[in-house]
CSV table of C-alpha atoms in Angstrom, one decimal:
chain,number,residue,atom,x,y,z
W,1,ALA,CA,14.4,10.5,-2.3
W,2,GLN,CA,10.8,9.8,-3.3
W,3,LYS,CA,10.7,6.5,-5.2
W,4,ILE,CA,7.1,6.6,-6.5
W,5,THR,CA,5.7,9.8,-8.0
W,6,GLN,CA,2.1,10.3,-8.8
W,7,THR,CA,1.8,13.8,-10.2
W,8,GLN,CA,-2.0,14.1,-10.5
W,9,PRO,CA,-3.5,14.8,-7.1
W,10,GLY,CA,-7.0,14.7,-8.6
W,11,MET,CA,-8.8,14.0,-11.9
W,12,PHE,CA,-12.3,14.5,-13.2
W,13,VAL,CA,-13.4,12.2,-16.0
W,14,GLN,CA,-16.7,11.7,-17.7
W,15,GLU,CA,-18.4,8.4,-17.3
W,16,LYS,CA,-17.5,5.9,-20.1
W,17,GLU,CA,-14.4,7.7,-21.0
W,18,ALA,CA,-10.9,6.1,-20.7
W,19,VAL,CA,-8.6,7.5,-18.1
W,20,THR,CA,-4.9,7.3,-17.6
W,21,LEU,CA,-3.3,7.7,-14.1
W,22,ASP,CA,0.3,8.5,-14.2
W,23,CYS,CA,3.1,6.8,-12.1
W,24,THR,CA,6.8,7.2,-12.4
W,25,TYR,CA,9.3,5.3,-10.2
W,26,ASP,CA,12.9,5.4,-9.3
W,27,THR,CA,15.0,2.3,-8.6
W,28,SER,CA,18.5,1.0,-9.3
W,29,ASP,CA,17.3,-2.6,-8.8
W,30,GLN,CA,16.9,-4.7,-11.9
W,31,SER,CA,14.2,-6.9,-10.3
W,32,TYR,CA,11.1,-5.2,-9.0
W,33,GLY,CA,7.4,-5.3,-9.2
W,34,LEU,CA,4.8,-2.5,-9.7
W,35,PHE,CA,1.3,-2.5,-8.3
W,36,TRP,CA,-1.8,-0.5,-8.5
W,37,TYR,CA,-4.3,-0.4,-5.6
W,38,LYS,CA,-7.7,1.3,-5.4
W,39,GLN,CA,-9.0,2.8,-2.2
W,40,PRO,CA,-12.7,3.7,-2.2
W,41,SER,CA,-14.3,6.0,0.4
W,42,SER,CA,-14.8,2.9,2.6
W,43,GLY,CA,-11.1,2.9,3.1
W,44,GLU,CA,-10.2,-0.7,2.1
W,45,MET,CA,-7.2,-1.3,-0.1
W,46,ILE,CA,-8.1,-3.3,-3.3
W,47,PHE,CA,-5.4,-4.8,-5.5
W,48,LEU,CA,-5.9,-4.0,-9.2
W,49,ILE,CA,-3.0,-5.0,-11.3
W,50,TYR,CA,0.7,-6.1,-11.2
W,51,GLN,CA,3.6,-5.7,-13.6
W,52,GLY,CA,7.0,-7.4,-13.1
W,53,SER,CA,10.1,-5.7,-14.3
W,54,TYR,CA,11.0,-8.6,-16.5
W,55,ASP,CA,7.5,-8.9,-18.0
W,56,GLU,CA,7.6,-8.0,-21.7
W,57,GLN,CA,3.9,-7.7,-22.1
W,58,ASN,CA,1.8,-5.0,-20.4
W,59,ALA,CA,-0.4,-6.4,-17.7
W,60,THR,CA,-4.1,-6.4,-18.2
W,61,GLU,CA,-7.0,-7.2,-15.8
W,62,GLY,CA,-10.4,-6.7,-17.2
W,63,ARG,CA,-10.9,-2.9,-17.7
W,64,TYR,CA,-7.5,-2.2,-16.2
W,65,SER,CA,-4.2,-2.2,-18.1
W,66,LEU,CA,-0.8,-1.1,-17.1
W,67,ASN,CA,1.2,0.9,-19.6
W,68,PHE,CA,4.8,-0.1,-18.6
W,69,GLN,CA,7.6,1.9,-20.2
W,70,LYS,CA,10.7,0.5,-18.5
W,71,ALA,CA,13.2,2.9,-20.1
W,72,ARG,CA,11.1,5.9,-18.9
W,73,LYS,CA,10.4,4.3,-15.5
W,74,SER,CA,6.7,4.8,-15.9
W,75,ALA,CA,3.9,2.5,-15.0
W,76,ASN,CA,0.6,4.3,-15.9
W,77,LEU,CA,-2.7,2.7,-15.1
W,78,VAL,CA,-5.3,2.8,-17.8
W,79,ILE,CA,-9.0,2.3,-17.0
W,80,SER,CA,-11.1,1.8,-20.1
W,81,ALA,CA,-14.8,2.7,-20.1
W,82,SER,CA,-14.9,4.3,-16.7
W,83,GLN,CA,-17.8,3.8,-14.4
W,84,LEU,CA,-19.2,5.7,-11.4
W,85,GLY,CA,-17.9,3.0,-9.1
W,86,ASP,CA,-14.3,3.8,-10.3
W,87,SER,CA,-14.4,7.0,-8.2
W,88,ALA,CA,-11.7,6.4,-5.6
W,89,MET,CA,-8.1,7.0,-4.6
W,90,TYR,CA,-5.6,5.1,-6.7
W,91,PHE,CA,-2.1,4.3,-5.5
W,92,CYS,CA,0.9,3.1,-7.4
W,93,ALA,CA,3.4,1.0,-5.4
W,94,MET,CA,6.7,-0.7,-6.0
W,95,ARG,CA,8.4,-3.6,-4.5
W,96,GLU,CA,12.2,-3.8,-4.9
W,97,ASN,CA,13.1,-7.5,-4.7
W,98,ARG,CA,16.4,-6.8,-3.0
W,99,ASP,CA,14.8,-5.7,0.3
W,100,ASP,CA,11.1,-6.6,-0.1
W,101,LYS,CA,9.8,-3.2,1.0
W,102,ILE,CA,6.6,-2.1,-0.7
W,103,ILE,CA,6.6,1.7,-1.1
W,104,PHE,CA,3.5,3.7,-2.2
W,105,GLY,CA,3.0,6.9,-4.0
W,106,LYS,CA,0.8,9.8,-2.7
W,107,GLY,CA,-2.1,8.7,-4.8
W,108,THR,CA,-4.5,10.2,-7.3
W,109,ARG,CA,-8.1,10.9,-6.4
W,110,LEU,CA,-10.3,10.0,-9.4
W,111,HIS,CA,-13.8,11.5,-9.8
W,112,ILE,CA,-16.1,10.0,-12.4
W,113,LEU,CA,-18.8,12.4,-13.5
W,114,PRO,CA,-22.2,11.1,-14.7
S,1,ASN,CA,-10.1,-17.6,5.6
S,2,ALA,CA,-10.3,-14.4,7.6
S,3,GLY,CA,-7.3,-12.9,5.8
S,4,VAL,CA,-5.6,-10.0,7.6
S,5,THR,CA,-7.4,-8.9,10.8
S,6,GLN,CA,-6.6,-5.7,12.7
S,7,THR,CA,-7.8,-4.8,16.1
S,8,PRO,CA,-9.1,-2.4,17.3
S,9,LYS,CA,-10.9,-0.6,14.4
S,10,PHE,CA,-11.0,2.7,16.2
S,11,ARG,CA,-9.1,4.1,19.2
S,12,ILE,CA,-8.7,7.4,21.0
S,13,LEU,CA,-5.5,7.9,23.0
S,14,LYS,CA,-4.4,10.6,25.2
S,15,ILE,CA,-1.0,12.2,24.7
S,16,GLY,CA,1.7,10.1,26.4
S,17,GLN,CA,-0.3,6.9,26.6
S,18,SER,CA,0.8,3.8,24.9
S,19,MET,CA,-1.0,1.0,23.0
S,20,THR,CA,-0.5,-2.0,20.8
S,21,LEU,CA,-2.2,-2.3,17.5
S,22,GLN,CA,-2.8,-6.0,16.7
S,23,CYS,CA,-2.4,-7.6,13.4
S,24,THR,CA,-2.9,-11.3,12.6
S,25,GLN,CA,-3.1,-13.2,9.3
S,26,ASP,CA,-4.2,-16.8,8.7
S,27,MET,CA,-2.7,-17.2,5.2
S,28,ASN,CA,0.7,-18.4,6.4
S,29,HIS,CA,2.4,-15.4,4.8
S,30,ASN,CA,6.0,-14.7,5.5
S,31,TYR,CA,6.0,-11.0,4.8
S,32,MET,CA,4.1,-8.5,6.9
S,33,TYR,CA,4.0,-4.7,6.8
S,34,TRP,CA,2.7,-1.8,8.8
S,35,TYR,CA,1.7,1.4,7.1
S,36,ARG,CA,0.2,4.7,8.3
S,37,GLN,CA,-2.0,6.9,6.1
S,38,ASP,CA,-2.5,10.5,7.0
S,39,PRO,CA,-5.7,12.2,5.7
S,40,GLY,CA,-5.6,12.6,1.9
S,41,MET,CA,-2.1,11.1,1.7
S,42,GLY,CA,-0.5,7.9,0.6
S,43,LEU,CA,0.7,5.0,2.7
S,44,LYS,CA,4.0,5.4,4.5
S,45,LEU,CA,5.8,2.2,5.5
S,46,ILE,CA,6.6,2.1,9.3
S,47,TYR,CA,8.1,-1.4,9.8
S,48,TYR,CA,8.1,-4.7,7.9
S,49,SER,CA,9.0,-8.3,8.5
S,50,VAL,CA,10.2,-11.0,6.2
S,51,GLY,CA,9.6,-13.8,8.7
S,52,ALA,CA,9.2,-14.7,12.3
S,53,GLY,CA,12.0,-13.2,14.4
S,54,ILE,CA,13.0,-10.7,11.7
S,55,THR,CA,11.9,-7.0,11.5
S,56,ASP,CA,13.2,-4.0,9.7
S,57,LYS,CA,12.6,-0.3,9.6
S,58,GLY,CA,10.6,1.4,6.9
S,59,GLU,CA,10.2,5.0,5.9
S,60,VAL,CA,8.8,6.4,9.2
S,61,PRO,CA,9.8,4.1,12.1
S,62,ASN,CA,10.3,6.7,14.9
S,63,GLY,CA,7.9,6.4,17.8
S,64,TYR,CA,6.9,2.8,17.0
S,65,ASN,CA,8.2,-0.7,17.8
S,66,VAL,CA,7.3,-4.1,16.4
S,67,SER,CA,7.9,-7.7,17.1
S,68,ARG,CA,7.3,-10.9,15.1
S,69,SER,CA,7.4,-13.9,17.4
S,70,THR,CA,5.1,-16.0,15.2
S,71,THR,CA,4.3,-16.1,11.5
S,72,GLU,CA,0.7,-15.1,12.2
S,73,ASP,CA,1.1,-12.0,14.4
S,74,PHE,CA,2.8,-8.7,13.8
S,75,PRO,CA,1.8,-6.2,16.6
S,76,LEU,CA,2.7,-2.5,16.4
S,77,ARG,CA,3.5,-0.7,19.6
S,78,LEU,CA,3.1,3.0,20.2
S,79,GLU,CA,5.0,4.3,23.2
S,80,LEU,CA,4.3,7.9,24.4
S,81,ALA,CA,1.6,8.7,21.9
S,82,ALA,CA,1.8,12.1,20.2
S,83,PRO,CA,-0.8,14.0,18.1
S,84,SER,CA,1.4,13.5,15.1
S,85,GLN,CA,0.6,9.8,15.3
S,86,THR,CA,-3.0,10.5,14.6
S,87,SER,CA,-3.6,8.4,11.4
S,88,VAL,CA,-5.1,5.3,9.9
S,89,TYR,CA,-2.9,2.3,10.3
S,90,PHE,CA,-2.9,-0.6,7.9
S,91,CYS,CA,-1.3,-4.0,8.3
S,92,ALA,CA,-0.6,-6.1,5.2
S,93,SER,CA,0.8,-9.5,4.4
S,94,ARG,CA,2.0,-11.3,1.3
S,95,PRO,CA,3.4,-14.8,0.6
S,96,GLN,CA,7.0,-15.5,-0.1
S,97,LEU,CA,6.7,-15.7,-3.9
S,98,THR,CA,8.4,-14.1,-6.8
S,99,GLY,CA,6.4,-12.4,-9.4
S,100,GLU,CA,2.8,-11.3,-8.6
S,101,SER,CA,3.0,-11.5,-4.9
S,102,LYS,CA,0.4,-8.9,-4.0
S,103,ALA,CA,-0.1,-7.6,-0.5
S,104,PHE,CA,-3.3,-8.3,1.3
S,105,PHE,CA,-4.5,-5.5,3.6
S,106,GLY,CA,-6.4,-5.4,6.8
S,107,GLN,CA,-9.3,-3.0,7.2
S,108,GLY,CA,-7.3,-0.5,9.1
S,109,THR,CA,-7.2,1.0,12.6
S,110,ARG,CA,-8.2,4.7,12.9
S,111,LEU,CA,-6.2,6.2,15.8
S,112,THR,CA,-6.7,9.6,17.2
S,113,VAL,CA,-4.3,11.1,19.8
S,114,VAL,CA,-5.7,14.0,21.8
């Protein structure tokens, strides 16, 4: 069963607008972590933000925030004031602490329009 | 620190050949991972290791083997290469920490099987 679901294969957003990338996950583990990574056209994997399952506050890192809704098992990435350099693939990932695997979703390709 | 280093960066194999993708990290991380990324897709976990001498299967282990004789190295072996193994391969490592223990990725190896 797929554990990480990203339902938006692609998105087009106007520069300077905020954008939300969706991520839902499935786990029976009580202790887990959620990650977002960015993959620009160069192919490297860039860590953006982390949310632990026991964290009560939503994580924030600069223009990135993670909208964590535990009961709905969602971990959406919000990018405020988007920039042209934000055009990339974005991956949601989860680590279940019981086995330490890190599983990725299929990704969302974000295009920022000037 | 060099971080996670993968060699080679590119390789073309003929069907039936074998090869080893090298991965080494200099951060003394216990956890290491191998992923493959098919064009336009997410990362699929092949194998992972929680420490020297310990390896475990991921989502797509068939056709691959790994070993972890040292903390630093985690080579991935392809036996009898097939066109379906054409992909970009990423190695990653992370420290043995709870909480925000993000994975650090190598630059990837682009493998083509013809």
